[in-house]
mmCIF file of C-alpha atoms in Angstrom:
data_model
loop_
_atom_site.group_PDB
_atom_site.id
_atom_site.type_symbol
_atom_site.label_atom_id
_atom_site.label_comp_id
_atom_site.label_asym_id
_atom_site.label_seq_id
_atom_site.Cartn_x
_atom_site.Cartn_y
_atom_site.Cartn_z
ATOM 1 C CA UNK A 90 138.140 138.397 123.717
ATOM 2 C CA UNK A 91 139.286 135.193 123.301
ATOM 3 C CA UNK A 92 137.660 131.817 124.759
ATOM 4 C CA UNK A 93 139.908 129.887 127.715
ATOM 5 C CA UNK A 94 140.148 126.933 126.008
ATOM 6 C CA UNK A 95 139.067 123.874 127.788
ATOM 7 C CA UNK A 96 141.380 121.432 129.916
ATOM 8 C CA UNK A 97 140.689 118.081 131.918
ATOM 9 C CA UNK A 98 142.304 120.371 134.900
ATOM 10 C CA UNK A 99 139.631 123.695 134.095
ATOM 11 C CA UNK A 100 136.980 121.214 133.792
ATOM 12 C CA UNK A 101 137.864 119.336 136.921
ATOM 13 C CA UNK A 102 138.107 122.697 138.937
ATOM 14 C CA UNK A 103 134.760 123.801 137.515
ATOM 15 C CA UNK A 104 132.867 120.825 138.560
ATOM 16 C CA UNK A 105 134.434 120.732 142.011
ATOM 17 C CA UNK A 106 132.954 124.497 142.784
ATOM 18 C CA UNK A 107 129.654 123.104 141.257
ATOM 19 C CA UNK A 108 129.410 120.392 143.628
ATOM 20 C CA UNK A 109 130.603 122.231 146.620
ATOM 21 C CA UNK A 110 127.723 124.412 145.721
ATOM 22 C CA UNK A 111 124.625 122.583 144.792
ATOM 23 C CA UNK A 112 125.792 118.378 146.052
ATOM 24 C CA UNK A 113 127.008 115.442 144.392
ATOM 25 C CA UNK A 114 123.518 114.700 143.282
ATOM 26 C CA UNK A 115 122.084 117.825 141.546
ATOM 27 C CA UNK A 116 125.408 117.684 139.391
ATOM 28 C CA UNK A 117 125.212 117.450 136.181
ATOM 29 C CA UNK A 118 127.215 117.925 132.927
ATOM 30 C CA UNK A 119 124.939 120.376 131.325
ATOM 31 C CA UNK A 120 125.279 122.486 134.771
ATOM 32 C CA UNK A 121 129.051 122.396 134.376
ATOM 33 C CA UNK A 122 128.812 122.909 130.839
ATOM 34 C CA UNK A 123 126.864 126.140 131.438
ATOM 35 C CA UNK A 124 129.553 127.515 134.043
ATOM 36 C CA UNK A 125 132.381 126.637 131.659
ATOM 37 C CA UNK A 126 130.396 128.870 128.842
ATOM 38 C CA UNK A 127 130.278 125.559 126.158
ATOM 39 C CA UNK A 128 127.806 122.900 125.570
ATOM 40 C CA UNK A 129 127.515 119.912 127.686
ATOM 41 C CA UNK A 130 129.137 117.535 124.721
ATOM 42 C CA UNK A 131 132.305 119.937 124.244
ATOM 43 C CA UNK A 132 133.306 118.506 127.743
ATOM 44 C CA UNK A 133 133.232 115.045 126.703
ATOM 45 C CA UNK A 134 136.175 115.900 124.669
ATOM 46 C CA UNK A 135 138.460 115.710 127.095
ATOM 47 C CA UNK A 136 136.281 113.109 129.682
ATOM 48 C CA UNK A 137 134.997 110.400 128.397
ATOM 49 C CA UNK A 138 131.794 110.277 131.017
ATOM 50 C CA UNK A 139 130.394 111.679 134.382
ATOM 51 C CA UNK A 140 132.181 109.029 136.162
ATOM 52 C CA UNK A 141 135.556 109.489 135.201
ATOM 53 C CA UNK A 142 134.959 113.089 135.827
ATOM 54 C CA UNK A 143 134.479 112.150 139.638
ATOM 55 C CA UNK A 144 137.545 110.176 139.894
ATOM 56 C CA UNK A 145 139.595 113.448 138.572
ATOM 57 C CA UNK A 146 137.594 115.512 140.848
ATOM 58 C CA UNK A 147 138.503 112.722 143.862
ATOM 59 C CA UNK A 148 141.750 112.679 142.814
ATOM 60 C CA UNK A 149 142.005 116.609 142.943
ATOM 61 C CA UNK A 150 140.998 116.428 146.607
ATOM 62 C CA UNK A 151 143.125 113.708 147.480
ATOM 63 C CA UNK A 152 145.759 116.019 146.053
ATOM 64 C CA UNK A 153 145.221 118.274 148.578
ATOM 65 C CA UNK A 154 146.548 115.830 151.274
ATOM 66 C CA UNK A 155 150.130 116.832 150.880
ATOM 67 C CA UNK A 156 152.536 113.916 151.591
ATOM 68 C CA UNK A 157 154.142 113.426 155.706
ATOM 69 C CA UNK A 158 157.802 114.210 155.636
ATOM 70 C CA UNK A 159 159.658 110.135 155.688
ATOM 71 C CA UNK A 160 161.946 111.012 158.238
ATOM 72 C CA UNK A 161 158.880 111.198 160.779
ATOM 73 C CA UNK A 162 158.043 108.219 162.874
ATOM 74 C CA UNK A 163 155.462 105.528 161.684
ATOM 75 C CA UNK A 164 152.641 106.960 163.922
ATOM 76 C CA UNK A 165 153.005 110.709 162.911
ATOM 77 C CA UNK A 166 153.145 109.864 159.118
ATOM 78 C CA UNK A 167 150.009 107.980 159.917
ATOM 79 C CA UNK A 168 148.590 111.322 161.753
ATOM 80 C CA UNK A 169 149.805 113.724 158.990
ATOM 81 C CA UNK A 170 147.901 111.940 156.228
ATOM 82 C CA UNK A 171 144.617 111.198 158.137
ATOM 83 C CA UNK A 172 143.871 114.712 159.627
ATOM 84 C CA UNK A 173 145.348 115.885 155.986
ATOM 85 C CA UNK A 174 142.582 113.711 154.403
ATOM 86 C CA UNK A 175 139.851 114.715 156.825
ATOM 87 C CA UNK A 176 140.942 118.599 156.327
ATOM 88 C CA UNK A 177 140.499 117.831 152.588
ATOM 89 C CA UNK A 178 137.213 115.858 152.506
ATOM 90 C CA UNK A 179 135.667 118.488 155.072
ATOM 91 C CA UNK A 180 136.471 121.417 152.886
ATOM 92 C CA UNK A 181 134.695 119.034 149.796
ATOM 93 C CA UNK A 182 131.555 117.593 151.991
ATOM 94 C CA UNK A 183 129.509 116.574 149.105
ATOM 95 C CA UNK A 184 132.034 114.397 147.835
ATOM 96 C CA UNK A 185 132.903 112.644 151.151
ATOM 97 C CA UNK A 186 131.242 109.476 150.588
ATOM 98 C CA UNK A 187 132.718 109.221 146.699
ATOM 99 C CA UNK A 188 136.187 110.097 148.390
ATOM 100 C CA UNK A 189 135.768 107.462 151.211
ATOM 101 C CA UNK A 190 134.522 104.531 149.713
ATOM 102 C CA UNK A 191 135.361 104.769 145.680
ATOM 103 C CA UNK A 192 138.888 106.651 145.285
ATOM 104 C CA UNK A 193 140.631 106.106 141.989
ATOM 105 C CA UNK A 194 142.990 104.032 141.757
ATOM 106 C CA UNK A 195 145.181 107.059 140.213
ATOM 107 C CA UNK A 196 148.445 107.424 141.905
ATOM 108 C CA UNK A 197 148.107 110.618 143.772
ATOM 109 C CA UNK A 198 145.681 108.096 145.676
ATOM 110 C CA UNK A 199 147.911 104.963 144.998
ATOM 111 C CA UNK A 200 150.529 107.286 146.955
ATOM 112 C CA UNK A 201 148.747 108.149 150.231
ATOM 113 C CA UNK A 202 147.864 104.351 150.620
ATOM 114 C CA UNK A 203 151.346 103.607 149.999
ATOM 115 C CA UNK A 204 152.085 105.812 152.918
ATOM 116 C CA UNK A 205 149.750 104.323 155.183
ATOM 117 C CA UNK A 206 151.374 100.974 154.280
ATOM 118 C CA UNK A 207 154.811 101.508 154.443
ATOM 119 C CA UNK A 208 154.305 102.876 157.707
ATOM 120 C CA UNK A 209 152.205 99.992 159.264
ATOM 121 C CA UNK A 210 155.004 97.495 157.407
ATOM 122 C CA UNK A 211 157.899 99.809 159.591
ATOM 123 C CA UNK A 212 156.206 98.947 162.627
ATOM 124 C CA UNK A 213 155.289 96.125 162.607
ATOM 125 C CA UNK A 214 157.462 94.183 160.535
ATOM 126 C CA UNK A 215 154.730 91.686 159.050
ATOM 127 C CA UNK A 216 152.735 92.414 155.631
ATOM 128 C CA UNK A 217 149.827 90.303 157.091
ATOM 129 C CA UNK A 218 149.610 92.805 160.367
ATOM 130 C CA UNK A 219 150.305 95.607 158.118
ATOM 131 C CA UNK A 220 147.313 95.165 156.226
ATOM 132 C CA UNK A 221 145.370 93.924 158.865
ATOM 133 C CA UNK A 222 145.267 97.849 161.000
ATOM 134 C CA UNK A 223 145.451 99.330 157.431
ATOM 135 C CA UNK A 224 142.005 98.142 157.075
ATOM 136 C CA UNK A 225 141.053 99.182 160.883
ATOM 137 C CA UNK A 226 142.749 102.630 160.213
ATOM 138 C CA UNK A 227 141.094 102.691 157.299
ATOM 139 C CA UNK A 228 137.808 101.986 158.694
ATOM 140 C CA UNK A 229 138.177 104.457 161.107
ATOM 141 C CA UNK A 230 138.757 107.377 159.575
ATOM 142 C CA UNK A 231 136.168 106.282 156.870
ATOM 143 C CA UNK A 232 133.704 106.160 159.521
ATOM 144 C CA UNK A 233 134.137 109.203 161.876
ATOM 145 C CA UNK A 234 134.199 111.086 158.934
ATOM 146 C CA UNK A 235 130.627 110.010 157.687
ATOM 147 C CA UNK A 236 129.680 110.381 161.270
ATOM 148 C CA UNK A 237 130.998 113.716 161.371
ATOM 149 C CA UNK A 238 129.179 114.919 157.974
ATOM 150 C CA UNK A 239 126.246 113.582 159.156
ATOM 151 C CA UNK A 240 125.489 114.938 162.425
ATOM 152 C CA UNK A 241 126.489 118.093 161.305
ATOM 153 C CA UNK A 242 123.484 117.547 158.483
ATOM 154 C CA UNK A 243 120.863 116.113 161.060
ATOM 155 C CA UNK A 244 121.681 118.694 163.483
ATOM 156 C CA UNK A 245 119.537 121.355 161.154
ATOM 157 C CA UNK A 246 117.131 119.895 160.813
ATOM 158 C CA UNK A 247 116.130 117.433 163.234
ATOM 159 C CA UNK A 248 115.054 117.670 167.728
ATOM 160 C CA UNK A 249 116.871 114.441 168.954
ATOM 161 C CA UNK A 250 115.500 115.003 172.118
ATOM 162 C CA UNK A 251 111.819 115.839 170.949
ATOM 163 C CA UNK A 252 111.524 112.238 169.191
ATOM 164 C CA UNK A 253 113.725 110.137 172.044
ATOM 165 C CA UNK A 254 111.811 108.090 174.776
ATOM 166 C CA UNK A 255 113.457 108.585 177.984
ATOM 167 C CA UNK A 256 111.996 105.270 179.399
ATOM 168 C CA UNK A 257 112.952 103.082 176.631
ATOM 169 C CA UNK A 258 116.452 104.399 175.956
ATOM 170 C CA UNK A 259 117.425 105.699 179.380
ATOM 171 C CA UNK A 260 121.711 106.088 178.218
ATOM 172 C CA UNK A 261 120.977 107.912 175.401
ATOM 173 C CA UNK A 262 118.793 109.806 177.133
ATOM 174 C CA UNK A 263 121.424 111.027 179.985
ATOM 175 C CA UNK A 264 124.226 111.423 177.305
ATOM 176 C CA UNK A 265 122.470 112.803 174.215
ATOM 177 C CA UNK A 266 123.594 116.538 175.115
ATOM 178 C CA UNK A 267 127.116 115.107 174.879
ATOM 179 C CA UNK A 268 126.751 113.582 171.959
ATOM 180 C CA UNK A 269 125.018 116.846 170.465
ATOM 181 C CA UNK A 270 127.996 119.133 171.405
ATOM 182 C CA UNK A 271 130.589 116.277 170.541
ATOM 183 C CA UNK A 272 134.220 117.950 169.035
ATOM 184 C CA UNK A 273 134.553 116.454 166.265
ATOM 185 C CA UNK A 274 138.222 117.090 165.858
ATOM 186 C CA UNK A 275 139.100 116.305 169.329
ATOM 187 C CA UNK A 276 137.194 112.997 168.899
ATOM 188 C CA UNK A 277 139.188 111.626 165.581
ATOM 189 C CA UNK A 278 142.080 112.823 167.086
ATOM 190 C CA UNK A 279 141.215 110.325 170.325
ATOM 191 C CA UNK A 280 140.083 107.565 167.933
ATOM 192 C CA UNK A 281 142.762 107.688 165.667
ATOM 193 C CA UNK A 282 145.391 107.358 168.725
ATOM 194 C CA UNK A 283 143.407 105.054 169.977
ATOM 195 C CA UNK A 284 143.919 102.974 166.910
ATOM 196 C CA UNK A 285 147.060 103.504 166.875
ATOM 197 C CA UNK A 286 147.912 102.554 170.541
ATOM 198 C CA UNK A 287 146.808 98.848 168.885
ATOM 199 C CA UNK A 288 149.667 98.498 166.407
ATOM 200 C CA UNK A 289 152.024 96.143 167.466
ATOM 201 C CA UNK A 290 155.106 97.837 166.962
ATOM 202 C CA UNK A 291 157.892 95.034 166.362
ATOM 203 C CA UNK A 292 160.207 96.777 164.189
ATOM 204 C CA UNK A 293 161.742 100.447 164.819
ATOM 205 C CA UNK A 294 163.454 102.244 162.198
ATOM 206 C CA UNK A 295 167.249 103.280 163.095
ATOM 207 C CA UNK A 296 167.578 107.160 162.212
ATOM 208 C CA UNK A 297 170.786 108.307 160.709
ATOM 209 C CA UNK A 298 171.482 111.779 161.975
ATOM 210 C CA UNK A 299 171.014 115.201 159.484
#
């Protein structure tokens, strides 16, 4: 039987399942290697290093955000691509804080930013105020998703209430069951609208009827 020969899109698909599987951190090319059936230098072929490996295999999962339909208003575009990312992210934990605070600059990601922009520069009508709740969207989402990921983490494995003094921190004493049975989803959904409702929207697009 023939070999599969080797692609950057085989290898990138390979080293995603790895990750998902063992974490960014116990990754390694001679893993992948192994699951791919070749030596760890046959890979390097086709990637140059481990790091440019990660910014395919961040670019694959930004790929999964699939792009809002233009003819939606500002706001929803905004709404598609952030609850698009945070579907995509969630599915890829491991790689959340690579994905969050070191995309490529490839343009599958260059194309969800652009997205993000154009729809801040519709509403508001100013680059400088575009940018501005780009970076507070940005933030955000960047945010409640390491929040997110983390609870979910420290929730296995450690007693909140066993190691909190009541006296001393009497608020998060009262509302520490909330925050342990927070929903997650209905909370960015409430923060991102939230951060939304803050965009001053100057500018409205005229729609020309289909």
């Amino acid at each position: 039987m023939s070999r599969v020969p080797l692609t950057v899109e085989r290898i990138v698909v390979a080293a995603l399942a790895r990750i998902d599987h063992d974490g960014l951190h116990a990754f390694s090319m001679r893993k992948l290697g192994a699951d791919l059936g070749v030596e760890a230098m046959a890979l390097y072929k086709h990637v140059p290093d481990k790091e440019t490996l990660l910014d395919h295999v961040v670019a694959h999962i930004y790929a999964e955000v699939d792009l809002p339909d233009p003819d939606l208003a500002w706001d929803e575009r905004i709404r598609h691509v952030a609850h698009a990312l945070r579907a995509a992210v969630l599915a890829h934990p491991h790689v959340l804080t690579r994905a969050v605070t070191q995309p490529p600059t490839t343009p599958v990601v260059q194309q969800r930013i652009d997205v993000l922009l154009g729809a801040l520069r519709e509403a508001t009508g100013d680059d400088t105020l575009a940018v501005r709740h780009f970076w507070v969207i940005s933030a955000f989402v960047s945010g409640a998703l390491l929040a997110e990921t983390t609870a979910v983490r420290q929730a296995a494995t450690t007693d909140l209430a066993a190691e909190l003094d009541a006296i001393a921190c009497p608020s998060l004493a009262a509302l520490g069951p909330v925050l342990a049975s927070c929903d997650f989803a209905t909370e960015f959904t409430f923060g991102l609208d939230t951060v939304l409702a803050a965009v001053p929207v100057t500018r409205r697009r005229t729609r020309s009827s289909r």
